[in-house]
Short mmCIF file of C-alpha atoms in Angstrom, two decimals:
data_model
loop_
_atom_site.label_atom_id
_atom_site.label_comp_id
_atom_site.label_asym_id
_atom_site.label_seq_id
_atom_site.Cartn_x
_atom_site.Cartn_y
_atom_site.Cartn_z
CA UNK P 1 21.48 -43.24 8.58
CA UNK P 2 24.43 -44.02 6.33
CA UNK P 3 23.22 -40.95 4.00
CA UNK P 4 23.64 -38.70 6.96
CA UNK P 5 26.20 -39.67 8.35
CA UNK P 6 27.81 -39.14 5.00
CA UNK P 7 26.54 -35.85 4.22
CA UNK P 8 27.74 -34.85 8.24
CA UNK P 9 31.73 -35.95 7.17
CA UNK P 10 31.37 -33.85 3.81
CA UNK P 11 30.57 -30.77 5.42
CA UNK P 12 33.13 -31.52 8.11
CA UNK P 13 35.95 -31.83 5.57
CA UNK P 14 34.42 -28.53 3.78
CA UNK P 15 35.44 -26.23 6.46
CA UNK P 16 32.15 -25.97 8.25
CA UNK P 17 32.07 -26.33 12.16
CA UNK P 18 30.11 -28.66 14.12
CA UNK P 19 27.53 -26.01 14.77
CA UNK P 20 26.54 -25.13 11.91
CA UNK P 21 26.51 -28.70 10.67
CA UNK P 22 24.01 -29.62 13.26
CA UNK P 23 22.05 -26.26 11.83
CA UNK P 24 21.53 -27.41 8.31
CA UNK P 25 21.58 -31.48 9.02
CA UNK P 26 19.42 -31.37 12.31
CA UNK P 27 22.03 -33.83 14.10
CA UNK P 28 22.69 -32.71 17.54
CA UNK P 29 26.13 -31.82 17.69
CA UNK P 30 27.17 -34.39 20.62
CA UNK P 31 26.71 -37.09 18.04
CA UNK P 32 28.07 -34.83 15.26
CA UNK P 33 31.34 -34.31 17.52
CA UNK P 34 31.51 -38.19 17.61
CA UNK P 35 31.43 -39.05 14.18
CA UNK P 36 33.65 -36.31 13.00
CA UNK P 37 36.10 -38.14 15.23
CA UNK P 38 35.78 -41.20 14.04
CA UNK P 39 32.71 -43.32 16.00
CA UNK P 40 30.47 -43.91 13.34
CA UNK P 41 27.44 -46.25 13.84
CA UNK P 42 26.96 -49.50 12.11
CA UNK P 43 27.04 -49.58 8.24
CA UNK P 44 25.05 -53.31 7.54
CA UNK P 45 25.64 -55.39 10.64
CA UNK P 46 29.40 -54.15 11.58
CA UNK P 47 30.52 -51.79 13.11
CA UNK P 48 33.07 -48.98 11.67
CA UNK P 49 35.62 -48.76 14.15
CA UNK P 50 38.77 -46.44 14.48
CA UNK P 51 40.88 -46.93 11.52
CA UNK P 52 38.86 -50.00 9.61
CA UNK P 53 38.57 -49.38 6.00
CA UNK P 54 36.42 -50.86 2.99
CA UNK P 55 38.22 -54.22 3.03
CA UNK P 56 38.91 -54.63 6.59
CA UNK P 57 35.59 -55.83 7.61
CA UNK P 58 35.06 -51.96 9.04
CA UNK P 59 31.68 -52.03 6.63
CA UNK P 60 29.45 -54.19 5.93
CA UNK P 61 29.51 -56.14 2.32
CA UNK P 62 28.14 -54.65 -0.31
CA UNK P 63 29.49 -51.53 0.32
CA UNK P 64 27.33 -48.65 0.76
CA UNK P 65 26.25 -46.58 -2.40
CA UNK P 66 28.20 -43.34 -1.54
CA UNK P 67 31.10 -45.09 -0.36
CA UNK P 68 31.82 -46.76 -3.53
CA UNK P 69 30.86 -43.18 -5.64
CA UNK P 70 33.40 -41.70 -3.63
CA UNK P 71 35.91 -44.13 -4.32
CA UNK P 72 35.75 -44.15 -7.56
CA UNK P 73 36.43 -40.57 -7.81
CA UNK P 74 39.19 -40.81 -5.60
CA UNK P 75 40.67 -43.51 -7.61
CA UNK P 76 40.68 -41.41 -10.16
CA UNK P 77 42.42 -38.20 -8.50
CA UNK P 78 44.59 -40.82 -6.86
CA UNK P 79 45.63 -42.43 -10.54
CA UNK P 80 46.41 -38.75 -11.77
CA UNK P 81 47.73 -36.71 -8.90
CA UNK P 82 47.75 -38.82 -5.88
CA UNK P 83 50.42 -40.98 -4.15
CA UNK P 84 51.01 -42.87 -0.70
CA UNK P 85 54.14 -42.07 1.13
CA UNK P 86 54.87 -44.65 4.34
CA UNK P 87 55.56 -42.87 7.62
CA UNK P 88 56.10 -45.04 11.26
CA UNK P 89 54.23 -47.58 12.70
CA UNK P 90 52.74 -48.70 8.74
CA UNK P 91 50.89 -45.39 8.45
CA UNK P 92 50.73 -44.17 5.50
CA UNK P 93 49.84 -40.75 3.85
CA UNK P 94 47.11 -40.50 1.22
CA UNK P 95 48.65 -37.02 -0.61
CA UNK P 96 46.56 -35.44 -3.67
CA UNK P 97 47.99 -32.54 -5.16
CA UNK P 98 46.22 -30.00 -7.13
CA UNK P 99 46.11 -27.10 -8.78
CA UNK P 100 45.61 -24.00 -6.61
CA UNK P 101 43.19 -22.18 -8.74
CA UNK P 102 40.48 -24.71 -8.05
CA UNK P 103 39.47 -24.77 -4.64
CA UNK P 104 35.93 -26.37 -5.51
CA UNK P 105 37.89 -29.57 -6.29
CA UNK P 106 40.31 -29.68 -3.39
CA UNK P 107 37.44 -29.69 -1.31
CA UNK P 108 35.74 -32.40 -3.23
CA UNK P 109 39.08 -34.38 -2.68
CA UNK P 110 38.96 -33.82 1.09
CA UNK P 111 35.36 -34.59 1.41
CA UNK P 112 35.65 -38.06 -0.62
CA UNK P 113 38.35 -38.76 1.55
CA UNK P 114 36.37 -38.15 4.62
CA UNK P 115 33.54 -40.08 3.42
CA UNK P 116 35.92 -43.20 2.57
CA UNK P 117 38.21 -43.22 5.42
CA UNK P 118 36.18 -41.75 8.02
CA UNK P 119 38.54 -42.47 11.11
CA UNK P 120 41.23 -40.35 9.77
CA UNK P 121 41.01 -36.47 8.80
CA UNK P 122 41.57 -35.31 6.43
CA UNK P 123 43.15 -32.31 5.49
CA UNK P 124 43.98 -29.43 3.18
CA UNK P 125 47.09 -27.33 3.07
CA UNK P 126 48.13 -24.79 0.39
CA UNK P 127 52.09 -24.83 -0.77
CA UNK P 128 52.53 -21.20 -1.80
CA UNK P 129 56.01 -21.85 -3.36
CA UNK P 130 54.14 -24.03 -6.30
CA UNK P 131 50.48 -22.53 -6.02
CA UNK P 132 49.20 -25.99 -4.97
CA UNK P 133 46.46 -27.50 -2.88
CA UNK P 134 47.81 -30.67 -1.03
CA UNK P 135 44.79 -32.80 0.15
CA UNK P 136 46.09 -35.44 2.63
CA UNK P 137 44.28 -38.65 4.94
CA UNK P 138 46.70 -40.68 7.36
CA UNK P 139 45.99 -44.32 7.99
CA UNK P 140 47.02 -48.01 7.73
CA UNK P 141 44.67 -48.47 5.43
CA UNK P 142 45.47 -46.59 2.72
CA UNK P 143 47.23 -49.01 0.91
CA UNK P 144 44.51 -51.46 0.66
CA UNK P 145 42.26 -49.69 -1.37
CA UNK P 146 45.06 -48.17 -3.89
CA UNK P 147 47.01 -51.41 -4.31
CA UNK P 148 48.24 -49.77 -6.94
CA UNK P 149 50.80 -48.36 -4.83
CA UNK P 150 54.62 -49.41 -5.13
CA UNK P 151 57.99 -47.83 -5.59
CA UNK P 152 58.77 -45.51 -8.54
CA UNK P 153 56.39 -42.65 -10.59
CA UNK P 154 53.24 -44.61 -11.92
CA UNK P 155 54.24 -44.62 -15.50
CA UNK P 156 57.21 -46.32 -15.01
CA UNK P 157 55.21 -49.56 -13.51
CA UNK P 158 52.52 -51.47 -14.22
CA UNK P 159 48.89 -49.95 -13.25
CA UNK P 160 46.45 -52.52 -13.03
CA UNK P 161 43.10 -52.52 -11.38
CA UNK P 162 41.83 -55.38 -9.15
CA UNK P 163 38.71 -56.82 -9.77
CA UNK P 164 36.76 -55.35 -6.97
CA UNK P 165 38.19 -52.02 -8.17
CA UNK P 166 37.10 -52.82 -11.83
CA UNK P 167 33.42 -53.75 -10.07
CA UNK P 168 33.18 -50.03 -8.56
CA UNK P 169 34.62 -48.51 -11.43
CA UNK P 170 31.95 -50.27 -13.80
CA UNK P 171 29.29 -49.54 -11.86
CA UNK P 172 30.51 -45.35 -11.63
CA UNK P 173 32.71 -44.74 -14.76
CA UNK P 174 31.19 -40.97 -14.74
CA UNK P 175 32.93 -40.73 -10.90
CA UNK P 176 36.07 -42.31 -12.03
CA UNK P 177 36.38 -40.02 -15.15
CA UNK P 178 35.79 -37.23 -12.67
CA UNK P 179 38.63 -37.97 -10.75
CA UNK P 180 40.93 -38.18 -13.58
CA UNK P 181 40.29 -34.93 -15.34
CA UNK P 182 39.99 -33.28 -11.84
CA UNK P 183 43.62 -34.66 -11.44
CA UNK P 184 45.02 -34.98 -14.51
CA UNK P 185 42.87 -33.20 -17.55
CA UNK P 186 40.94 -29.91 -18.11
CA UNK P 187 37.68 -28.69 -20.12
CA UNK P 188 38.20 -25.94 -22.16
CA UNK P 189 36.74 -24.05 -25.44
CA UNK P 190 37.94 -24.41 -28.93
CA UNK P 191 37.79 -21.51 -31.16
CA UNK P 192 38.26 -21.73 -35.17
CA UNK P 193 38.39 -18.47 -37.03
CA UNK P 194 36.36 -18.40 -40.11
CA UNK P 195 36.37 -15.39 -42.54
CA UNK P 196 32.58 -14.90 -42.24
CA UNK P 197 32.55 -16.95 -38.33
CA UNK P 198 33.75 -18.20 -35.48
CA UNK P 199 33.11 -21.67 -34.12
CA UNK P 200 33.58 -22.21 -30.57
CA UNK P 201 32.96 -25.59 -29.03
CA UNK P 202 34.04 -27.42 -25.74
CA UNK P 203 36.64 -30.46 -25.00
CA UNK P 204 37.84 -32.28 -23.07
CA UNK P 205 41.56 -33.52 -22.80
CA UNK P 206 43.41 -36.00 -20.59
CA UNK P 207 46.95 -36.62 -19.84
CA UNK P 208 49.42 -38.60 -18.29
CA UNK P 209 52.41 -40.68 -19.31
CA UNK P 210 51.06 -43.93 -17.76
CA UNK P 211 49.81 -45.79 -21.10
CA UNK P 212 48.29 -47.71 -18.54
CA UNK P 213 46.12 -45.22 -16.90
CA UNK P 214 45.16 -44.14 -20.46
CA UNK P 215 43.59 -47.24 -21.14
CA UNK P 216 41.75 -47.07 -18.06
CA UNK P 217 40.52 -43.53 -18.87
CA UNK P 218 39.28 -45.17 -22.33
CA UNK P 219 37.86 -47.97 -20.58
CA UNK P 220 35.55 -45.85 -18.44
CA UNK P 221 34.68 -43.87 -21.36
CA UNK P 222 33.61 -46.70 -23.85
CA UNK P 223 31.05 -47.58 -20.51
CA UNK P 224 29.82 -44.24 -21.39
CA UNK P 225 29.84 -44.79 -24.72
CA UNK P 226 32.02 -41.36 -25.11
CA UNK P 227 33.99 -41.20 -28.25
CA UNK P 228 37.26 -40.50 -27.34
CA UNK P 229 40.94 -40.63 -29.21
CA UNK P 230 44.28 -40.04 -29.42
CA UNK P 231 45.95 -37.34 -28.98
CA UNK P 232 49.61 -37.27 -28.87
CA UNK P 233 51.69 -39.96 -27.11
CA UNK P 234 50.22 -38.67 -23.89
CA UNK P 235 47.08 -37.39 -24.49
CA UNK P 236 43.47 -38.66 -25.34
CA UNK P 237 40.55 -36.10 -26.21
CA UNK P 238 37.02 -35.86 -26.26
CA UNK P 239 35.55 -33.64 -28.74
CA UNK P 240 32.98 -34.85 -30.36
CA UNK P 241 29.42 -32.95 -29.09
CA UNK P 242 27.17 -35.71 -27.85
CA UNK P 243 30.71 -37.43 -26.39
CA UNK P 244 30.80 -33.56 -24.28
CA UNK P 245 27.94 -33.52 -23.31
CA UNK P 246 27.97 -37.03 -21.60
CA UNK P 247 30.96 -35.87 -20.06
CA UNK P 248 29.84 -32.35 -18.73
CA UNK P 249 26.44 -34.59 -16.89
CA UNK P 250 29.62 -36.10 -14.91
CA UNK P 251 32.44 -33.63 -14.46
CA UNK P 252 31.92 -29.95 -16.18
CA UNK P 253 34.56 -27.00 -15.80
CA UNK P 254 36.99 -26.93 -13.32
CA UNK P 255 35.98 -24.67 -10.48
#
């Protein structure tokens, strides 16, 4: 049940109305209709309810599979492009922005957000003046799962992960990493100009200012066992052709 219910929310965020959901899935769409507004059944023995989130006793414990996949890749757009901004009442805005010439990934983002905050919508909305996709989830909740929220740009403050974070993130380093270069890094093709030849070879490169986040990009890829190094102050790459092709299993090129 969790699987569908799951695979209902991602097609929701995608665009796709509740007919045609109930076409491909088989759900009737009465039950579709409820879940896309937030009445989920169970997950383990509780109940999700309006608003509940991972660590508000809205799931059961362990988390389910695809909830803590998703996660992890939203941790990682959230640690590159993401930040919470507080409105009334202790709401708070999830907001991802990203590059307008992907839409593939901005509707990755809203799906994952979907799937891990279920009660709230989320959204997509394109800011012509910049050429940017802002992805965006409401709730109450946000801040418990990105406790790495607080005042000032990331770089300038410690970014530390919690331990239940570092348990999700150990157990998908491939999502995580996805998140990051979907946020933060691209994939792109090296060409070296021989007399005789040209080589051309894929890498990968991520950056961000946050030494911090850095080390948590490394991290993820020495669970991989994906050479990586330094690039610059800012910068770590991965060029190395077994280290790609680890690398392109989990994330690929940007679409």
């Amino acid at each position: 049940m969790n699987e569908e219910v799951t695979r209902v929310l991602a097609l929701s965020a995608a665009g796709h109305n509740n007919c045609e959901i109930a076409r491909r899935t088989g759900v009737p769409r009465s039950t579709i209709s409820a879940w896309v507004n937030g009445r989920t059944p169970r997950y383990g023995t509780q109940r999700a309810r309006g608003g509940a989130c991972l660590r508000c006793g809205g799931v059961g414990f362990p988390f389910p599979a695809i909830l803590e996949s998703q996660y992890a890749y939203l941790l990682g757009l959230y640690l590159g492009d993401g930040c919470l901004l507080r409105h009334p009442r202790g709401v708070h805005r999830l907001h991802v922005a990203l590059d307008a010439a992907h839409p593939v990934i901005a509707a990755e983002c809203e799906a994952a957000m979907a799937i891990v905050m279920p009660a709230s919508r989320a959204t997509c909305h394109r800011d012509r003046r910049c050429r940017m996709l802002n992805v965006v989830s409401y709730s109450t909740h946000w801040p418990h799962l990105f406790p790495q929220h607080g005042p000032g740009v990331k770089h300038r403050r410690r970014i530390a992960l919690e331990p239940w974070q570092q348990r999700i993130v150990d157990r998908y380093p491939g999502r995580l990493l996805r998140g990051l270069i979907h946020s933060d890094g691209c994939r792109v093709v090296n060409r070296i100009r021989r007399p005789k030849k040209t080589y051309a070879y894929p890498r990968y490169f991520f950056s961000n200012r946050s030494l911090d986040i850095q080390r948590v990009f490394c991290a993820a890829c020495d669970r991989l066992e994906v050479a990586w190094r330094q690039d610059g102050r800012w910068s770590i790459s991965v060029a190395r052709r077994d280290a790609v092709a680890v690398l392109d299993r989990h994330i690929g090129p940007k679409r």
